[in-house]
mmCIF file of C-alpha atoms in Angstrom:
data_model
loop_
_atom_site.group_PDB
_atom_site.id
_atom_site.type_symbol
_atom_site.label_atom_id
_atom_site.label_comp_id
_atom_site.label_asym_id
_atom_site.label_seq_id
_atom_site.Cartn_x
_atom_site.Cartn_y
_atom_site.Cartn_z
ATOM 1 C CA MET A 1 42.365 179.340 89.926
ATOM 2 C CA LYS A 2 39.445 180.969 87.834
ATOM 3 C CA THR A 3 37.237 177.244 87.520
ATOM 4 C CA THR A 4 38.088 176.641 91.927
ATOM 5 C CA LEU A 5 36.974 180.565 92.814
ATOM 6 C CA ARG A 6 33.506 179.743 90.452
ATOM 7 C CA ARG A 7 33.087 176.538 92.551
ATOM 8 C CA CYS A 8 33.875 177.607 95.458
ATOM 9 C CA VAL A 9 30.752 180.762 94.688
ATOM 10 C CA VAL A 10 28.710 178.006 93.818
ATOM 11 C CA ILE A 11 28.384 176.394 96.650
ATOM 12 C CA CYS A 12 27.790 179.294 98.837
ATOM 13 C CA ALA A 13 25.318 180.055 96.841
ATOM 14 C CA MET A 14 23.753 176.436 97.212
ATOM 15 C CA LEU A 15 24.548 177.182 101.201
ATOM 16 C CA LEU A 16 23.243 181.059 101.625
ATOM 17 C CA ALA A 17 19.730 179.201 99.531
ATOM 18 C CA GLU A 18 19.707 176.454 101.833
ATOM 19 C CA LEU A 19 19.574 178.631 105.222
ATOM 20 C CA PHE A 20 17.466 181.472 103.611
ATOM 21 C CA PHE A 21 14.841 178.684 103.404
ATOM 22 C CA CYS A 22 15.609 177.252 106.666
ATOM 23 C CA ILE A 23 15.745 180.919 108.478
ATOM 24 C CA LEU A 24 11.834 181.456 106.838
ATOM 25 C CA ILE A 25 10.303 178.876 107.687
ATOM 26 C CA TYR A 26 11.761 177.936 111.013
ATOM 27 C CA GLY A 27 12.061 181.316 111.745
ATOM 28 C CA SER A 28 8.483 182.433 110.572
ATOM 29 C CA ALA A 29 7.048 179.223 112.047
ATOM 30 C CA SER A 30 7.785 180.164 115.712
ATOM 31 C CA SER A 31 6.515 183.812 114.802
ATOM 32 C CA ALA A 32 3.387 182.619 114.164
ATOM 33 C CA ASN A 33 2.426 182.057 117.587
ATOM 34 C CA PRO A 34 2.830 185.262 119.542
ATOM 35 C CA VAL A 35 3.255 183.612 122.964
ATOM 36 C CA GLU A 36 6.541 181.819 122.061
ATOM 37 C CA ALA A 37 8.012 184.120 119.957
ATOM 38 C CA SER A 38 8.905 187.907 120.055
ATOM 39 C CA GLN A 39 9.175 190.167 118.181
ATOM 40 C CA GLU A 40 12.379 190.518 116.708
ATOM 41 C CA ALA A 41 12.714 187.133 115.742
ATOM 42 C CA GLU A 42 9.558 187.995 113.663
ATOM 43 C CA LYS A 43 11.182 191.162 112.123
ATOM 44 C CA THR A 44 14.770 188.907 111.311
ATOM 45 C CA VAL A 45 13.159 186.193 109.134
ATOM 46 C CA LEU A 46 11.086 189.785 106.937
ATOM 47 C CA GLU A 47 14.804 191.537 106.930
ATOM 48 C CA VAL A 48 16.428 188.116 105.760
ATOM 49 C CA ALA A 49 13.297 187.750 103.013
ATOM 50 C CA LYS A 50 13.515 191.109 101.920
ATOM 51 C CA VAL A 51 17.054 191.269 101.507
ATOM 52 C CA ASN A 52 16.883 188.624 99.399
ATOM 53 C CA VAL A 53 14.190 189.934 96.831
ATOM 54 C CA GLU A 54 15.986 193.121 96.669
ATOM 55 C CA ALA A 55 18.777 190.877 95.724
ATOM 56 C CA SER A 56 17.208 189.447 93.324
ATOM 57 C CA VAL A 57 17.182 192.051 90.254
ATOM 58 C CA ARG A 58 20.508 190.239 88.282
ATOM 59 C CA GLU A 59 21.699 190.255 85.053
ATOM 60 C CA ILE A 60 21.304 187.331 82.942
ATOM 61 C CA PRO A 61 24.197 185.423 82.439
ATOM 62 C CA LEU A 62 25.743 184.823 79.239
ATOM 63 C CA ASP A 63 28.874 182.641 79.749
ATOM 64 C CA LYS A 64 28.548 179.079 79.694
ATOM 65 C CA GLN A 65 29.793 178.061 82.859
ATOM 66 C CA ALA A 66 27.977 181.356 84.939
ATOM 67 C CA ILE A 67 24.923 179.556 82.828
ATOM 68 C CA GLN A 68 24.885 176.558 84.229
ATOM 69 C CA ASP A 69 26.101 177.674 87.378
ATOM 70 C CA ARG A 70 22.772 179.813 87.382
ATOM 71 C CA ILE A 71 21.205 176.392 86.818
ATOM 72 C CA THR A 72 22.652 174.677 89.984
ATOM 73 C CA GLU A 73 21.131 177.729 92.163
ATOM 74 C CA ILE A 74 17.693 177.461 90.549
ATOM 75 C CA GLN A 75 17.674 173.691 91.671
ATOM 76 C CA THR A 76 19.120 174.063 95.055
ATOM 77 C CA GLU A 77 16.427 176.304 95.419
ATOM 78 C CA LEU A 78 13.931 174.066 93.903
ATOM 79 C CA ASP A 79 15.290 171.773 96.190
ATOM 80 C CA ALA A 80 14.679 173.864 99.307
ATOM 81 C CA LEU A 81 11.065 174.198 98.697
ATOM 82 C CA ILE A 82 10.314 170.599 97.977
ATOM 83 C CA GLU A 83 12.269 169.691 100.801
ATOM 84 C CA LYS A 84 10.302 171.514 103.137
ATOM 85 C CA LYS A 85 7.070 171.062 101.285
ATOM 86 C CA GLU A 86 4.942 169.838 104.479
ATOM 87 C CA ASN A 87 6.694 172.125 106.737
ATOM 88 C CA LEU A 88 5.247 175.258 104.821
ATOM 89 C CA LEU A 89 1.769 173.717 103.753
ATOM 90 C CA GLU A 90 0.447 172.933 107.670
ATOM 91 C CA THR A 91 2.836 175.977 109.124
ATOM 92 C CA GLU A 92 1.907 178.747 106.721
ATOM 93 C CA ASN A 93 -1.069 180.689 105.540
ATOM 94 C CA ILE A 94 -0.286 179.170 102.098
ATOM 95 C CA GLU A 95 -2.442 176.589 99.587
ATOM 96 C CA GLU A 96 -0.176 173.598 98.119
ATOM 97 C CA ASP A 97 -0.896 175.417 94.299
ATOM 98 C CA ASP A 98 1.151 178.165 95.627
ATOM 99 C CA LEU A 99 3.556 176.655 96.428
ATOM 100 C CA ARG A 100 3.360 174.514 92.899
ATOM 101 C CA ARG A 101 2.466 178.071 90.490
ATOM 102 C CA THR A 102 6.482 178.754 92.217
ATOM 103 C CA LEU A 103 7.621 175.133 91.888
ATOM 104 C CA VAL A 104 6.505 175.343 88.111
ATOM 105 C CA ALA A 105 8.206 179.118 87.632
ATOM 106 C CA LEU A 106 11.653 177.821 88.496
ATOM 107 C CA GLY A 107 11.265 174.413 86.633
ATOM 108 C CA SER A 108 10.378 176.899 83.565
ATOM 109 C CA LEU A 109 13.065 179.066 84.481
ATOM 110 C CA GLN A 110 16.219 176.074 84.432
ATOM 111 C CA ASN A 111 14.185 175.482 81.104
ATOM 112 C CA VAL A 112 14.923 178.469 79.384
ATOM 113 C CA TYR A 113 18.791 178.357 80.838
ATOM 114 C CA SER A 114 19.432 175.161 79.102
ATOM 115 C CA ARG A 115 17.063 176.393 75.776
ATOM 116 C CA LEU A 116 19.572 179.460 76.038
ATOM 117 C CA MET A 117 23.218 176.724 75.424
ATOM 118 C CA SER A 118 21.406 175.114 72.897
ATOM 119 C CA ALA A 119 20.519 178.308 71.327
ATOM 120 C CA GLN A 120 24.626 179.281 71.725
ATOM 121 C CA ASP A 121 25.851 176.460 70.387
ATOM 122 C CA ASN A 122 23.376 176.610 67.513
ATOM 123 C CA LEU A 123 24.698 179.711 66.583
ATOM 124 C CA THR A 124 28.575 178.848 67.190
ATOM 125 C CA GLU A 125 27.290 175.885 64.667
ATOM 126 C CA ALA A 126 25.967 177.530 62.405
ATOM 127 C CA LYS A 127 28.949 180.575 62.116
ATOM 128 C CA ARG A 128 31.389 177.550 61.397
ATOM 129 C CA GLU A 129 29.166 176.520 58.814
ATOM 130 C CA GLN A 130 29.741 180.110 57.290
ATOM 131 C CA GLU A 131 33.433 180.434 57.525
ATOM 132 C CA ALA A 132 33.582 177.193 55.824
ATOM 133 C CA GLN A 133 31.905 178.088 52.696
ATOM 134 C CA GLU A 134 33.321 181.155 52.806
ATOM 135 C CA LYS A 135 36.069 178.909 51.738
ATOM 136 C CA LYS A 136 35.009 177.150 49.333
ATOM 137 C CA SER A 137 35.253 178.181 45.231
ATOM 138 C CA ALA A 138 32.210 179.677 44.439
ATOM 139 C CA GLU A 139 31.706 176.824 41.296
ATOM 140 C CA PRO A 140 29.116 174.913 40.523
ATOM 141 C CA ASP A 141 29.534 171.701 43.034
ATOM 142 C CA ILE A 142 28.752 169.483 39.736
ATOM 143 C CA SER A 143 31.070 166.097 39.788
ATOM 144 C CA GLY A 144 31.872 164.461 36.457
ATOM 145 C CA GLN A 145 32.080 165.754 33.033
ATOM 146 C CA PRO A 146 29.376 166.118 30.275
ATOM 147 C CA PRO A 147 27.762 164.523 28.548
ATOM 148 C CA PHE A 148 24.950 163.875 31.330
ATOM 149 C CA ASN A 149 22.613 161.213 31.105
ATOM 150 C CA LEU A 150 19.071 161.318 32.751
ATOM 151 C CA SER A 151 19.664 160.284 35.899
ATOM 152 C CA PHE A 152 22.435 162.685 36.462
ATOM 153 C CA TYR A 153 20.145 165.522 35.947
ATOM 154 C CA GLU A 154 17.491 164.416 37.863
ATOM 155 C CA ASP A 155 20.006 164.081 40.942
ATOM 156 C CA VAL A 156 21.008 167.245 40.740
ATOM 157 C CA ARG A 157 17.249 168.492 40.213
ATOM 158 C CA ASN A 158 16.455 166.931 43.760
ATOM 159 C CA ARG A 159 18.876 168.377 45.467
ATOM 160 C CA TYR A 160 18.256 171.552 44.518
ATOM 161 C CA GLU A 161 14.234 170.774 45.677
ATOM 162 C CA SER A 162 15.654 169.813 48.778
ATOM 163 C CA VAL A 163 17.381 173.542 49.391
ATOM 164 C CA GLU A 164 14.780 175.160 48.328
ATOM 165 C CA GLN A 165 12.486 173.153 50.555
ATOM 166 C CA ARG A 166 14.688 173.498 53.747
ATOM 167 C CA LEU A 167 15.301 177.503 52.372
ATOM 168 C CA GLU A 168 11.349 178.221 52.855
ATOM 169 C CA ALA A 169 11.087 176.357 56.080
ATOM 170 C CA VAL A 170 13.749 178.681 57.409
ATOM 171 C CA ASN A 171 11.928 182.074 56.734
ATOM 172 C CA SER A 172 8.621 180.158 57.756
ATOM 173 C CA SER A 173 10.433 179.904 60.846
ATOM 174 C CA LEU A 174 12.542 183.701 60.570
ATOM 175 C CA ARG A 175 9.009 185.244 59.623
ATOM 176 C CA LEU A 176 7.612 183.778 63.136
ATOM 177 C CA SER A 177 10.832 184.501 65.242
ATOM 178 C CA GLU A 178 10.484 187.946 64.430
ATOM 179 C CA GLY A 179 6.831 188.606 64.463
ATOM 180 C CA SER A 180 7.293 187.793 67.652
ATOM 181 C CA VAL A 181 9.824 190.109 68.852
ATOM 182 C CA SER A 182 7.343 193.089 69.832
ATOM 183 C CA THR A 183 5.158 190.282 71.985
ATOM 184 C CA VAL A 184 7.753 189.577 73.859
ATOM 185 C CA ASP A 185 9.462 193.050 74.832
ATOM 186 C CA GLU A 186 5.758 193.380 75.971
ATOM 187 C CA GLN A 187 5.610 190.877 78.141
ATOM 188 C CA ILE A 188 8.294 191.605 79.547
ATOM 189 C CA ARG A 189 7.514 194.784 80.384
ATOM 190 C CA ARG A 190 3.959 193.591 81.682
ATOM 191 C CA MET A 191 6.176 191.323 83.706
ATOM 192 C CA GLU A 192 8.220 193.927 85.075
ATOM 193 C CA GLU A 193 5.442 195.860 86.477
ATOM 194 C CA GLN A 194 4.156 192.886 87.862
ATOM 195 C CA TYR A 195 7.554 191.701 89.618
ATOM 196 C CA LYS A 196 7.892 195.601 91.202
ATOM 197 C CA VAL A 197 4.414 195.835 92.197
ATOM 198 C CA LEU A 198 4.176 192.170 94.675
ATOM 199 C CA SER A 199 7.912 193.575 95.676
ATOM 200 C CA GLU A 200 6.460 196.595 97.016
ATOM 201 C CA GLU A 201 3.845 195.305 98.655
ATOM 202 C CA PHE A 202 6.260 192.129 100.491
ATOM 203 C CA GLN A 203 8.778 195.225 101.672
ATOM 204 C CA ASN A 204 6.042 196.956 102.914
ATOM 205 C CA LEU A 205 4.376 193.510 105.567
ATOM 206 C CA LYS A 206 4.186 194.407 108.970
ATOM 207 C CA ASN A 207 2.597 192.213 110.790
ATOM 208 C CA ALA A 208 3.002 189.125 109.034
ATOM 209 C CA SER A 209 5.240 185.641 108.247
ATOM 210 C CA GLY A 210 4.838 186.739 104.246
ATOM 211 C CA VAL A 211 5.759 183.196 102.893
ATOM 212 C CA LYS A 212 2.842 183.329 100.827
ATOM 213 C CA GLN A 213 3.775 186.570 99.747
ATOM 214 C CA LEU A 214 7.518 185.804 99.326
ATOM 215 C CA LEU A 215 6.697 182.883 96.912
ATOM 216 C CA GLN A 216 4.459 185.336 95.004
ATOM 217 C CA VAL A 217 7.420 187.742 94.541
ATOM 218 C CA LYS A 218 9.753 184.316 93.261
ATOM 219 C CA GLU A 219 7.513 183.132 91.390
ATOM 220 C CA ALA A 220 6.844 187.113 89.815
ATOM 221 C CA GLU A 221 10.806 187.072 89.700
ATOM 222 C CA ALA A 222 11.108 183.745 87.874
ATOM 223 C CA ASP A 223 8.693 184.576 85.110
ATOM 224 C CA LEU A 224 10.568 188.064 84.830
ATOM 225 C CA GLU A 225 13.961 185.960 84.212
ATOM 226 C CA THR A 226 12.529 183.463 82.023
ATOM 227 C CA SER A 227 11.373 186.120 80.106
ATOM 228 C CA LYS A 228 14.554 187.518 79.147
ATOM 229 C CA VAL A 229 15.778 184.650 79.004
ATOM 230 C CA SER A 230 14.064 183.997 76.221
ATOM 231 C CA ARG A 231 14.340 187.012 74.427
ATOM 232 C CA ILE A 232 18.349 186.557 74.160
ATOM 233 C CA VAL A 233 17.398 183.325 73.148
ATOM 234 C CA GLN A 234 15.273 184.616 70.304
ATOM 235 C CA ASP A 235 17.910 187.232 69.410
ATOM 236 C CA LEU A 236 20.069 184.266 69.371
ATOM 237 C CA ASN A 237 17.503 182.327 66.935
ATOM 238 C CA ILE A 238 16.899 184.592 64.599
ATOM 239 C CA GLU A 239 21.081 185.137 64.301
ATOM 240 C CA ALA A 240 21.258 182.442 63.797
ATOM 241 C CA GLN A 241 18.369 181.351 60.804
ATOM 242 C CA ASN A 242 19.911 184.535 58.974
ATOM 243 C CA ILE A 243 22.762 182.578 58.426
ATOM 244 C CA SER A 244 21.187 179.593 57.549
ATOM 245 C CA ARG A 245 19.062 181.026 55.313
ATOM 246 C CA ASN A 246 22.200 183.080 53.803
ATOM 247 C CA LEU A 247 24.431 179.638 53.768
ATOM 248 C CA LEU A 248 21.241 177.995 52.165
ATOM 249 C CA LEU A 249 20.398 181.050 49.512
ATOM 250 C CA ALA A 250 23.796 180.771 47.976
ATOM 251 C CA GLU A 251 23.961 176.912 48.153
ATOM 252 C CA ARG A 252 20.668 177.058 45.974
ATOM 253 C CA ASP A 253 22.562 179.580 43.510
ATOM 254 C CA ASN A 254 25.031 177.088 43.079
ATOM 255 C CA LEU A 255 22.933 174.651 42.645
ATOM 256 C CA LYS A 256 20.793 176.481 40.580
ATOM 257 C CA THR A 257 23.491 177.318 37.426
ATOM 258 C CA GLY A 258 25.092 173.296 37.940
ATOM 259 C CA LEU A 259 21.359 172.392 37.380
ATOM 260 C CA GLU A 260 21.149 174.832 34.167
ATOM 261 C CA PHE A 261 24.660 173.465 32.923
ATOM 262 C CA VAL A 262 23.975 169.743 33.370
ATOM 263 C CA LYS A 263 20.480 170.577 31.702
ATOM 264 C CA LYS A 264 22.449 172.111 28.968
ATOM 265 C CA HIS A 265 24.650 168.738 28.787
ATOM 266 C CA VAL A 266 21.656 166.222 29.032
ATOM 267 C CA ALA A 267 22.619 162.987 26.453
ATOM 268 C CA TYR A 268 20.604 159.683 25.840
ATOM 269 C CA ASP A 269 22.094 156.875 27.437
ATOM 270 C CA GLU A 270 20.835 153.673 26.684
ATOM 271 C CA LYS A 271 22.583 151.710 30.313
ATOM 272 C CA ASP A 272 20.802 154.514 31.717
ATOM 273 C CA ARG A 273 17.332 154.205 30.188
ATOM 274 C CA THR A 274 17.755 150.562 31.094
ATOM 275 C CA ALA A 275 18.597 150.830 34.806
ATOM 276 C CA ARG A 276 16.250 153.154 35.463
ATOM 277 C CA GLY A 277 13.318 151.393 33.838
ATOM 278 C CA GLU A 278 15.076 148.738 36.835
ATOM 279 C CA ARG A 279 14.392 150.949 39.312
ATOM 280 C CA ILE A 280 11.020 151.943 38.354
ATOM 281 C CA GLY A 281 10.228 148.554 38.331
ATOM 282 C CA GLU A 282 11.434 147.802 41.681
ATOM 283 C CA GLN A 283 9.417 150.339 43.253
ATOM 284 C CA ILE A 284 6.368 149.703 41.889
ATOM 285 C CA ALA A 285 7.413 145.437 42.926
ATOM 286 C CA ALA A 286 7.652 147.311 46.292
ATOM 287 C CA ALA A 287 3.991 148.913 46.316
ATOM 288 C CA ARG A 288 2.209 146.321 45.406
ATOM 289 C CA GLU A 289 3.754 144.219 48.068
ATOM 290 C CA LYS A 290 2.640 146.764 50.681
ATOM 291 C CA LEU A 291 -1.206 146.743 48.619
ATOM 292 C CA PRO A 292 -2.998 144.501 51.251
ATOM 293 C CA GLY A 293 -1.316 145.717 54.226
ATOM 294 C CA LEU A 294 -2.551 148.667 53.380
ATOM 295 C CA ARG A 295 -5.818 147.508 52.136
ATOM 296 C CA GLU A 296 -6.018 145.810 56.108
ATOM 297 C CA ASP A 297 -5.083 149.229 57.914
ATOM 298 C CA ARG A 298 -7.844 150.996 55.829
ATOM 299 C CA GLU A 299 -10.297 148.567 56.719
ATOM 300 C CA ARG A 300 -9.711 148.307 60.652
ATOM 301 C CA ALA A 301 -10.276 151.964 60.836
ATOM 302 C CA ARG A 302 -13.120 151.770 58.631
ATOM 303 C CA ILE A 303 -14.767 149.361 61.174
ATOM 304 C CA ALA A 304 -13.027 151.191 63.983
ATOM 305 C CA LEU A 305 -15.226 154.406 62.727
ATOM 306 C CA SER A 306 -18.188 152.983 62.313
ATOM 307 C CA ARG A 307 -17.948 151.414 65.572
ATOM 308 C CA SER A 308 -17.568 155.023 67.246
ATOM 309 C CA GLN A 309 -20.309 156.614 65.234
ATOM 310 C CA GLY A 310 -22.605 153.855 66.174
ATOM 311 C CA ALA A 311 -21.657 154.486 69.819
ATOM 312 C CA LEU A 312 -21.813 158.487 69.110
ATOM 313 C CA THR A 313 -25.492 157.499 67.702
ATOM 314 C CA SER A 314 -26.361 155.465 70.559
ATOM 315 C CA ALA A 315 -25.873 157.688 73.150
ATOM 316 C CA ARG A 316 -27.500 160.305 71.731
ATOM 317 C CA ASN A 317 -30.583 158.707 71.514
ATOM 318 C CA GLU A 318 -30.058 157.262 75.215
#
């Protein structure tokens, strides 16, 4: 029942958006001719536009279905603008760049909502991994019993180093995310001021169709909403990164304990030594097979560089 009702709301929103753009375009076009258009018709167009601007300050949806509904609404606005593009450019006092900026802003808004859903999914997955780890034993994740051969020790060490690298990458991303929070907050503040100014200017229009100003308001509104959604995405990413960091810290400490245990119980193994020697020999042979191709690539790069330098020298001499 709720799903059906929600779909009805979306359909109604789409129809209203299309109706709004039709009224705005055709109504304002007729009001541009003072002989054919009445003052009442022009007033109606502005009133309709103002109602939409006033209603455009919205809460950011967080429910997945609500987010998808918002994406659909934005697509409806994009389709309406694209469909009426030629009419807008011919009958209204706007440049193609005015319309392009609004379309880009709406497209960016649509994309950031997709990022919001991805961020929610990533956080859900991080929490699921956290729950799974909490159920695991705190004992080192080391299979087998001592004594251990050198290959086994190197395998554990490689796992430890891999986790260290992943941990460093997460820490780096976390520092960047946390460091940019204040920047995004300041950006939102500036955009709120810009949106307020443009909205008030549009509300005070009297003797103009207002289409160009409305596009500016819609662009500012979309930019503001995009920044607000980006801020939420940032918070979700930071939370997920913190969870990932804690998971990696626990995994690293676990492997460190295991690595120290294995190191204390490493024993000489002739079979392992022979197998290691064979693997190293295979790696050397594979590297040697690649050498001719690498030399050819290097020679081609050298020739290309030489030609480029020659062309640059000739151009300078001319």
